[in-house]
Short mmCIF file of C-alpha atoms and ligand atoms in Angstrom, two decimals:
data_model
loop_
_atom_site.label_atom_id
_atom_site.label_comp_id
_atom_site.label_asym_id
_atom_site.label_seq_id
_atom_site.Cartn_x
_atom_site.Cartn_y
_atom_site.Cartn_z
CA GLU D 1 -50.18 13.73 -19.21
CA ALA D 2 -50.25 10.32 -17.58
CA LEU D 3 -47.99 9.03 -20.34
CA VAL D 4 -45.49 11.85 -19.83
CA ASP D 5 -45.54 11.22 -16.08
CA ALA D 6 -44.89 7.53 -16.59
CA GLU D 7 -42.03 8.25 -18.97
CA GLU D 8 -40.48 10.71 -16.57
CA ALA D 9 -40.72 8.20 -13.76
CA ARG D 10 -39.02 5.60 -15.94
CA ASP D 11 -36.25 8.02 -16.90
CA LYS D 12 -35.70 8.81 -13.26
CA ILE D 13 -35.35 5.14 -12.37
CA GLU D 14 -32.97 4.59 -15.25
CA VAL D 15 -30.75 7.45 -14.11
CA ILE D 16 -30.72 6.08 -10.57
CA LEU D 17 -29.84 2.59 -11.77
CA LYS D 18 -27.01 3.93 -13.91
CA SER D 19 -25.53 5.94 -11.05
CA ILE D 20 -25.33 2.97 -8.71
CA GLY D 21 -21.69 2.00 -8.36
CA ASP D 22 -22.61 -1.67 -7.93
CA GLY D 23 -23.95 -4.16 -10.43
CA LEU D 24 -27.69 -4.72 -10.12
CA ILE D 25 -29.82 -7.59 -11.39
CA VAL D 26 -33.58 -7.85 -10.96
CA ALA D 27 -35.26 -11.21 -11.55
CA ASP D 28 -38.90 -12.29 -11.48
CA LEU D 29 -40.54 -15.04 -9.45
CA ASN D 30 -39.34 -17.62 -11.97
CA ASN D 31 -35.76 -16.41 -11.65
CA ARG D 32 -35.80 -14.87 -15.09
CA VAL D 33 -33.82 -11.69 -15.70
CA VAL D 34 -35.99 -8.57 -15.79
CA LEU D 35 -33.38 -5.82 -15.52
CA MET D 36 -29.65 -5.31 -15.29
CA ASN D 37 -27.64 -2.13 -15.02
CA LEU D 38 -24.49 -1.38 -16.99
CA LEU D 39 -22.02 -2.77 -14.47
CA ALA D 40 -24.00 -6.02 -14.11
CA GLU D 41 -23.88 -6.39 -17.90
CA LYS D 42 -20.11 -5.95 -17.82
CA LEU D 43 -19.63 -8.40 -14.96
CA ALA D 44 -21.80 -11.04 -16.57
CA GLY D 45 -20.29 -10.33 -19.98
CA VAL D 46 -23.72 -10.12 -21.67
CA SER D 47 -26.01 -7.23 -22.57
CA LEU D 48 -29.47 -6.82 -21.05
CA ASN D 49 -31.00 -7.51 -24.45
CA GLU D 50 -29.28 -10.88 -24.61
CA ALA D 51 -30.02 -11.72 -21.00
CA ILE D 52 -33.63 -10.61 -20.66
CA SER D 53 -36.04 -13.42 -19.77
CA ARG D 54 -33.18 -15.87 -19.51
CA PRO D 55 -32.84 -17.85 -16.27
CA ILE D 56 -30.60 -15.96 -13.87
CA GLN D 57 -28.31 -18.98 -13.40
CA THR D 58 -27.09 -18.62 -16.98
CA LEU D 59 -25.41 -15.30 -16.11
CA PHE D 60 -22.60 -16.66 -13.97
CA ALA D 61 -21.10 -20.11 -13.81
CA HIS D 62 -21.24 -20.04 -10.04
CA ARG D 63 -23.75 -22.32 -8.42
CA GLU D 64 -23.80 -20.64 -4.99
CA PHE D 65 -24.98 -17.43 -6.58
CA TYR D 66 -28.03 -19.14 -7.96
CA ASP D 67 -28.60 -21.06 -4.70
CA GLN D 68 -28.58 -17.76 -2.85
CA VAL D 69 -31.19 -16.21 -5.12
CA ALA D 70 -33.35 -19.34 -4.88
CA SER D 71 -33.15 -19.52 -1.09
CA VAL D 72 -33.98 -15.81 -0.68
CA LEU D 73 -36.99 -16.35 -2.91
CA ALA D 74 -38.01 -19.37 -0.84
CA GLY D 75 -37.93 -17.11 2.22
CA LYS D 76 -35.05 -18.99 3.81
CA GLU D 77 -32.82 -17.27 6.28
CA GLY D 78 -29.10 -17.85 6.29
CA ALA D 79 -26.23 -16.94 4.07
CA SER D 80 -27.31 -13.83 2.25
CA GLU D 81 -24.04 -13.09 0.54
CA VAL D 82 -21.76 -15.09 -1.70
CA GLU D 83 -18.43 -14.27 -3.22
CA TRP D 84 -16.60 -15.56 -6.26
CA VAL D 85 -14.05 -14.56 -8.84
CA ILE D 86 -14.95 -13.67 -12.41
CA MET D 87 -12.84 -13.14 -15.46
CA ASN D 88 -14.05 -11.89 -18.83
CA HIS D 89 -12.87 -9.70 -21.71
CA HIS D 90 -14.07 -6.50 -19.99
CA PHE D 91 -11.44 -6.82 -17.27
CA ALA D 92 -7.67 -7.04 -17.47
CA GLN D 93 -7.51 -8.84 -14.14
CA PRO D 94 -9.82 -11.28 -12.34
CA ARG D 95 -12.40 -9.49 -10.18
CA SER D 96 -13.70 -10.65 -6.80
CA ILE D 97 -17.46 -10.17 -6.71
CA GLN D 98 -19.70 -10.20 -3.69
CA ALA D 99 -23.45 -10.67 -4.24
CA HIS D 100 -26.29 -9.68 -1.89
CA THR D 101 -29.83 -10.71 -2.74
CA ALA D 102 -33.10 -9.34 -1.35
CA LEU D 103 -36.77 -9.72 -2.16
CA VAL D 104 -38.57 -7.13 -4.27
CA GLN D 105 -41.92 -6.28 -2.77
CA GLY D 106 -44.59 -4.64 -4.87
CA GLN D 107 -47.66 -2.77 -3.73
CA GLY D 108 -49.44 -4.36 -0.79
CA GLY D 109 -46.33 -6.32 0.13
CA ARG D 110 -46.72 -8.71 -2.78
CA ILE D 111 -43.41 -10.31 -3.69
CA THR D 112 -42.57 -9.80 -7.34
CA GLY D 113 -39.04 -11.19 -7.53
CA THR D 114 -35.49 -10.60 -6.33
CA VAL D 115 -32.88 -7.90 -6.62
CA THR D 116 -29.19 -8.77 -6.42
CA LEU D 117 -26.42 -6.26 -5.85
CA LEU D 118 -22.95 -7.21 -7.12
CA ARG D 119 -20.12 -5.43 -5.36
CA ASP D 120 -16.59 -5.44 -6.73
CA VAL D 121 -14.47 -6.31 -3.68
CA THR D 122 -11.21 -6.96 -5.55
CA ARG D 123 -9.38 -4.10 -3.84
CA GLU D 124 -10.54 -5.17 -0.34
CA ARG D 125 -9.45 -8.75 -0.95
CA GLU D 126 -6.06 -7.59 -2.21
CA LEU D 127 -5.67 -5.47 0.94
CA ASP D 128 -6.68 -8.44 3.13
CA ARG D 129 -4.07 -10.55 1.43
CA MET D 130 -1.38 -7.90 1.87
CA LYS D 131 -2.34 -7.42 5.53
CA ASN D 132 -2.03 -11.13 6.26
CA GLU D 133 1.29 -11.22 4.52
CA PHE D 134 2.32 -8.12 6.45
CA ILE D 135 1.62 -9.71 9.83
CA SER D 136 3.90 -12.62 9.09
CA THR D 137 6.57 -10.30 7.65
CA ALA D 138 6.37 -8.02 10.70
CA ALA D 139 6.72 -10.96 13.09
CA HIS D 140 9.72 -12.18 11.12
CA GLU D 141 11.32 -8.71 10.98
CA LEU D 142 10.97 -8.37 14.75
CA ARG D 143 12.24 -11.85 15.49
CA THR D 144 15.47 -11.63 13.52
CA PRO D 145 17.10 -8.72 15.43
CA LEU D 146 15.58 -9.94 18.68
CA ALA D 147 17.27 -13.32 18.30
CA VAL D 148 20.62 -11.55 17.92
CA VAL D 149 19.99 -9.34 20.98
CA MET D 150 19.03 -12.35 23.11
CA GLY D 151 21.94 -14.44 21.89
CA PHE D 152 24.60 -11.84 22.66
CA ALA D 153 22.97 -10.86 25.96
CA GLU D 154 23.08 -14.49 27.02
CA ILE D 155 26.76 -14.75 26.13
CA LEU D 156 27.56 -11.62 28.12
CA LEU D 157 25.58 -12.87 31.11
CA ASN D 158 27.48 -16.18 31.13
CA GLN D 159 30.94 -14.91 30.27
CA GLU D 160 32.84 -17.63 32.03
CA GLU D 161 30.86 -20.39 30.44
CA TYR D 162 31.39 -18.94 26.97
CA GLY D 163 34.95 -17.86 27.67
CA VAL D 164 34.62 -14.24 26.62
CA ASN D 165 36.72 -12.20 28.98
CA ASP D 166 38.21 -9.93 26.36
CA PRO D 167 36.81 -6.40 26.91
CA ALA D 168 37.17 -5.57 23.19
CA LEU D 169 35.01 -8.54 22.30
CA GLN D 170 32.48 -7.65 24.97
CA LYS D 171 32.27 -4.15 23.55
CA GLU D 172 31.71 -5.53 20.08
CA TYR D 173 28.85 -7.69 21.35
CA LEU D 174 27.33 -4.73 23.14
CA SER D 175 27.46 -2.59 20.05
CA THR D 176 25.75 -5.36 18.06
CA ILE D 177 23.04 -5.46 20.71
CA TYR D 178 22.70 -1.70 20.48
CA GLU D 179 22.50 -1.72 16.68
CA LYS D 180 19.86 -4.44 16.58
CA SER D 181 17.84 -2.69 19.29
CA LYS D 182 17.89 0.43 17.13
CA ARG D 183 16.55 -1.62 14.24
CA LEU D 184 13.77 -2.91 16.51
CA GLU D 185 12.99 0.64 17.59
CA GLY D 186 12.79 1.70 13.94
CA ILE D 187 10.35 -1.08 13.10
CA ILE D 188 8.15 -0.22 16.07
CA GLU D 189 8.17 3.45 15.10
CA ASP D 190 7.08 2.54 11.56
CA LEU D 191 4.25 0.44 13.00
CA LEU D 192 3.13 3.33 15.21
CA ASP D 193 3.25 5.75 12.27
CA LEU D 194 1.20 3.26 10.28
CA SER D 195 -1.46 2.98 12.96
CA ARG D 196 -1.68 6.78 13.17
CA ILE D 197 -2.07 6.98 9.41
CA GLN D 198 -4.70 4.20 9.53
CA ALA D 199 -6.63 6.15 12.15
CA GLY D 200 -6.75 9.01 9.65
CA LEU D 201 -4.52 11.19 11.79
CA LEU D 202 -1.87 13.27 10.18
CA ILE D 203 1.64 12.56 11.27
CA SER D 204 2.30 15.16 13.95
CA LEU D 205 5.17 17.46 13.06
CA THR D 206 7.44 19.47 15.31
CA LYS D 207 8.67 22.12 12.91
CA ALA D 208 11.70 24.34 13.37
CA PRO D 209 14.04 26.03 10.88
CA PHE D 210 17.27 24.16 10.18
CA ASP D 211 19.94 23.63 7.53
CA ILE D 212 18.89 20.67 5.37
CA CYS D 213 22.34 20.31 3.78
CA GLN D 214 23.89 19.70 7.16
CA LEU D 215 21.34 16.95 7.83
CA LEU D 216 22.06 15.41 4.42
CA GLU D 217 25.78 15.38 5.11
CA GLN D 218 25.19 13.71 8.46
CA VAL D 219 22.89 10.99 7.09
CA ALA D 220 25.19 10.34 4.12
CA ALA D 221 28.23 10.01 6.38
CA GLU D 222 26.38 7.57 8.63
CA PHE D 223 25.41 5.47 5.63
CA GLN D 224 28.86 5.50 4.13
CA GLN D 225 30.16 4.20 7.43
CA ARG D 226 27.70 1.33 7.45
CA THR D 227 28.25 0.19 3.86
CA ASP D 228 31.51 -0.51 2.10
CA ASN D 229 29.71 -1.90 -0.91
CA HIS D 230 28.09 1.24 -2.23
CA THR D 231 29.52 4.64 -3.01
CA LEU D 232 27.36 7.54 -1.97
CA GLU D 233 27.85 10.68 -4.04
CA LEU D 234 26.42 13.78 -2.43
CA THR D 235 25.95 16.99 -4.43
CA LEU D 236 24.60 20.00 -2.57
CA PRO D 237 23.98 23.65 -3.39
CA GLU D 238 26.64 26.13 -2.26
CA GLU D 239 24.28 28.38 -0.38
CA LEU D 240 22.66 27.82 2.97
CA VAL D 241 19.27 26.08 2.54
CA GLU D 242 16.91 26.49 5.43
CA LEU D 243 13.64 24.62 5.78
CA SER D 244 11.07 24.90 8.49
CA ALA D 245 10.42 21.23 9.02
CA ASP D 246 10.50 18.32 11.42
CA ARG D 247 14.15 17.34 11.47
CA ASN D 248 13.61 13.83 12.87
CA LYS D 249 10.90 13.01 10.35
CA LEU D 250 13.05 14.22 7.47
CA GLU D 251 15.89 12.13 8.78
CA GLN D 252 13.48 9.17 8.65
CA VAL D 253 12.64 10.08 5.02
CA LEU D 254 16.30 10.20 4.02
CA GLU D 255 17.08 6.98 5.87
CA ASN D 256 14.36 5.14 4.00
CA LEU D 257 15.18 6.52 0.54
CA ILE D 258 18.90 5.81 0.90
CA SER D 259 18.31 2.40 2.50
CA ASN D 260 16.01 1.47 -0.40
CA ALA D 261 18.67 2.57 -2.89
CA VAL D 262 21.25 0.42 -1.08
CA LYS D 263 18.92 -2.58 -0.70
CA PHE D 264 17.81 -2.67 -4.31
CA SER D 265 21.09 -2.03 -6.10
CA PRO D 266 24.13 -4.27 -6.60
CA PRO D 267 27.31 -4.00 -4.51
CA GLY D 268 29.84 -1.69 -6.07
CA SER D 269 27.26 0.62 -7.61
CA VAL D 270 26.92 4.35 -7.06
CA ILE D 271 24.07 6.10 -5.30
CA LYS D 272 23.69 9.76 -6.19
CA VAL D 273 22.04 12.15 -3.77
CA VAL D 274 21.50 15.56 -5.34
CA GLY D 275 20.03 18.63 -3.65
CA ARG D 276 18.90 21.70 -5.62
CA VAL D 277 17.12 24.94 -4.94
CA THR D 278 14.35 25.79 -7.39
CA GLU D 279 12.48 29.07 -6.90
CA ASP D 280 10.81 28.61 -3.52
CA CYS D 281 11.52 24.92 -3.09
CA PHE D 282 14.29 22.58 -2.09
CA GLN D 283 14.44 19.51 -4.32
CA LEU D 284 16.23 16.32 -3.44
CA SER D 285 16.72 13.25 -5.58
CA VAL D 286 18.18 9.86 -4.74
CA THR D 287 19.28 7.87 -7.80
CA ASP D 288 20.48 4.29 -7.83
CA GLU D 289 21.73 1.90 -10.50
CA GLY D 290 19.68 -0.96 -9.14
CA ILE D 291 17.04 -3.46 -10.17
CA GLY D 292 14.47 -0.78 -10.98
CA MET D 293 10.74 -1.34 -11.33
CA THR D 294 8.14 -1.71 -14.06
CA PRO D 295 5.56 1.11 -14.48
CA GLU D 296 2.96 -1.20 -12.89
CA GLN D 297 5.15 -1.70 -9.82
CA VAL D 298 5.92 2.02 -9.53
CA LYS D 299 2.17 2.70 -9.33
CA GLN D 300 1.95 0.63 -6.15
CA VAL D 301 5.10 1.52 -4.22
CA PHE D 302 3.35 4.12 -2.07
CA ASP D 303 0.71 1.60 -0.97
CA LYS D 304 1.27 0.41 2.53
CA PHE D 305 2.54 -3.20 2.80
CA TYR D 306 3.52 -3.24 -0.87
CA ARG D 307 6.82 -4.95 -1.74
CA VAL D 308 7.65 -5.96 -5.29
CA ASP D 309 9.29 -9.12 -4.00
CA ALA D 310 7.69 -10.51 -0.87
CA SER D 311 9.38 -13.91 -1.02
CA SER D 312 11.59 -15.21 1.75
CA THR D 313 14.74 -14.39 -0.22
CA ALA D 314 13.75 -10.71 -0.64
CA PRO D 315 15.73 -7.97 1.15
CA GLU D 316 14.41 -7.20 4.63
CA GLY D 317 11.57 -4.72 4.95
CA LEU D 318 7.92 -4.27 5.85
CA GLY D 319 6.79 -2.39 2.76
CA LEU D 320 5.90 0.60 4.93
CA GLY D 321 8.83 2.96 4.32
CA LEU D 322 7.63 4.73 1.17
CA SER D 323 4.01 5.07 2.29
CA ILE D 324 5.22 6.77 5.49
CA VAL D 325 7.70 8.89 3.51
CA LYS D 326 4.89 10.13 1.28
CA HIS D 327 2.77 11.06 4.29
CA ILE D 328 5.66 12.95 5.88
CA ILE D 329 6.50 14.88 2.69
CA GLU D 330 2.85 15.76 2.08
CA ALA D 331 2.35 16.80 5.70
CA HIS D 332 5.14 19.35 5.04
CA GLY D 333 3.32 20.64 1.95
CA GLY D 334 5.77 18.93 -0.38
CA GLU D 335 5.55 16.41 -3.21
CA ILE D 336 7.24 13.12 -4.03
CA LEU D 337 7.74 11.35 -7.33
CA ILE D 338 9.36 8.10 -8.47
CA GLU D 339 10.90 7.41 -11.86
CA SER D 340 12.19 3.97 -12.49
CA GLU D 341 13.32 1.74 -15.30
CA TYR D 342 13.22 -2.01 -14.86
CA GLY D 343 16.75 -3.38 -14.72
CA LYS D 344 18.31 0.08 -14.92
CA GLY D 345 17.65 1.99 -11.74
CA THR D 346 15.40 4.28 -9.80
CA THR D 347 15.21 7.98 -8.94
CA VAL D 348 13.08 9.22 -6.08
CA THR D 349 12.61 12.98 -5.97
CA PHE D 350 10.88 15.11 -3.38
CA THR D 351 10.38 18.85 -3.06
CA LEU D 352 9.81 20.83 0.12
CA PRO D 353 8.96 24.50 0.51
CA LEU D 354 11.87 26.70 1.63
CA TRP D 355 11.68 28.56 4.89
CA ALA D 356 10.54 32.08 4.00
CA GLY D 357 10.39 33.77 7.38
CA LYS D 358 13.19 35.04 9.57
P1 ATP G 1 10.55 -0.82 4.82
O1 ATP G 1 10.92 0.47 4.15
O2 ATP G 1 9.20 -0.75 5.49
O3 ATP G 1 11.61 -1.38 5.68
P2 ATP G 1 10.55 -1.74 2.09
O4 ATP G 1 11.84 -1.01 1.85
O5 ATP G 1 10.36 -3.05 1.43
O6 ATP G 1 10.33 -1.93 3.65
P3 ATP G 1 9.26 0.59 0.93
O7 ATP G 1 10.41 1.45 1.28
O8 ATP G 1 7.89 1.13 1.14
O9 ATP G 1 9.31 -0.81 1.71
O10 ATP G 1 9.39 0.14 -0.60
C1 ATP G 1 8.36 -0.67 -1.15
C2 ATP G 1 8.89 -1.53 -2.26
O11 ATP G 1 9.21 -0.72 -3.38
C3 ATP G 1 10.17 -2.28 -1.93
O12 ATP G 1 9.93 -3.49 -1.27
C4 ATP G 1 10.75 -2.49 -3.33
O13 ATP G 1 10.17 -3.62 -3.93
C5 ATP G 1 10.33 -1.25 -4.08
N1 ATP G 1 11.40 -0.24 -4.08
C6 ATP G 1 11.52 0.83 -3.27
N2 ATP G 1 12.62 1.56 -3.56
C7 ATP G 1 13.23 0.94 -4.60
C8 ATP G 1 14.42 1.19 -5.38
N3 ATP G 1 15.21 2.24 -5.12
N4 ATP G 1 14.72 0.32 -6.39
C9 ATP G 1 13.92 -0.73 -6.65
N5 ATP G 1 12.80 -1.03 -5.95
C10 ATP G 1 12.44 -0.22 -4.94
MG1 MG G 2 12.18 0.96 2.55
#
């Protein structure tokens, strides 16, 4: 009976160890490996059988890890976590690992060794990096239109000095100021949407029934006015298509999808915007003949801050548009999908439920 009990207890512990999402290494008082779970074996790139009784410092070529274990064992306070990057055949990409070590106390408080938890923090580090990049991009995106607004405002304030008495010219300057202020407003609205999404709040919708085709025609006409370089081809169903949705938010969706198509496709190319009615949904797709994306890049486009090209020569943008678009579409009970071929072009398609009630 005692034997069965002991076996059961061991099984239980094994199951618990396996279910831990972190890597776990137990070492004895001489820093020799006693136990490792599956993830720890993967991270270290050795099996428990190979590692057992070996000194713990042979697991990772990272001195601070060993120093941490040694200082915890020596009862020293201080840095109780270290971080480093590992790369082995189990992983396609380098992983950032954070290690926490604590003492293992047996019965009567007797110290029998150490236990180290290895947490994979790759995703957090990647997010940190994108956030830092985002802050500098956001500052830059705000500064560019602001510089234009300030410059033209200064000219208009000192008309004599600058010799601009021509009312037509003054009007042109004012409309530039207006346009750039609108751009600033758009950026600030994106930032506010982002902070609402971060806080876990749904984007608040003000729904009312309206004709989506009319909105599409309006947005397309506005775009066509702004760009001479691209041809926008709009195909819409004959019938009236009514949605119960937030008109302003959908306008924001269309603005971003069309502006992406314009930004990432060469001058002279065609952008097709096609609306269809399928059963109880309205489906819209925006297709460009632009630079396209690889499957890996497509996977990340809905992540906030993500931009394929974040260099200083990249087209303007914060990398927020598509993540906000996805939230808006999903808040309406719809779906969004991206198909893209690198070097060929991209199609973004969303569906929204039709308005059923009268
Ligand atoms: P923002 O929309 O916040 O001004 P952005 O346009 O860079 O900035 P998103 O709209 O979220 O951000 O798009 C994210 C990234 O996805 C873009 O930076 C671009 O690299 C890629 N992308 C989006 N749409 C297309 C497209 N039609 N063709 C090629 N790449 C695209
Ligand atoms: Mg965009």
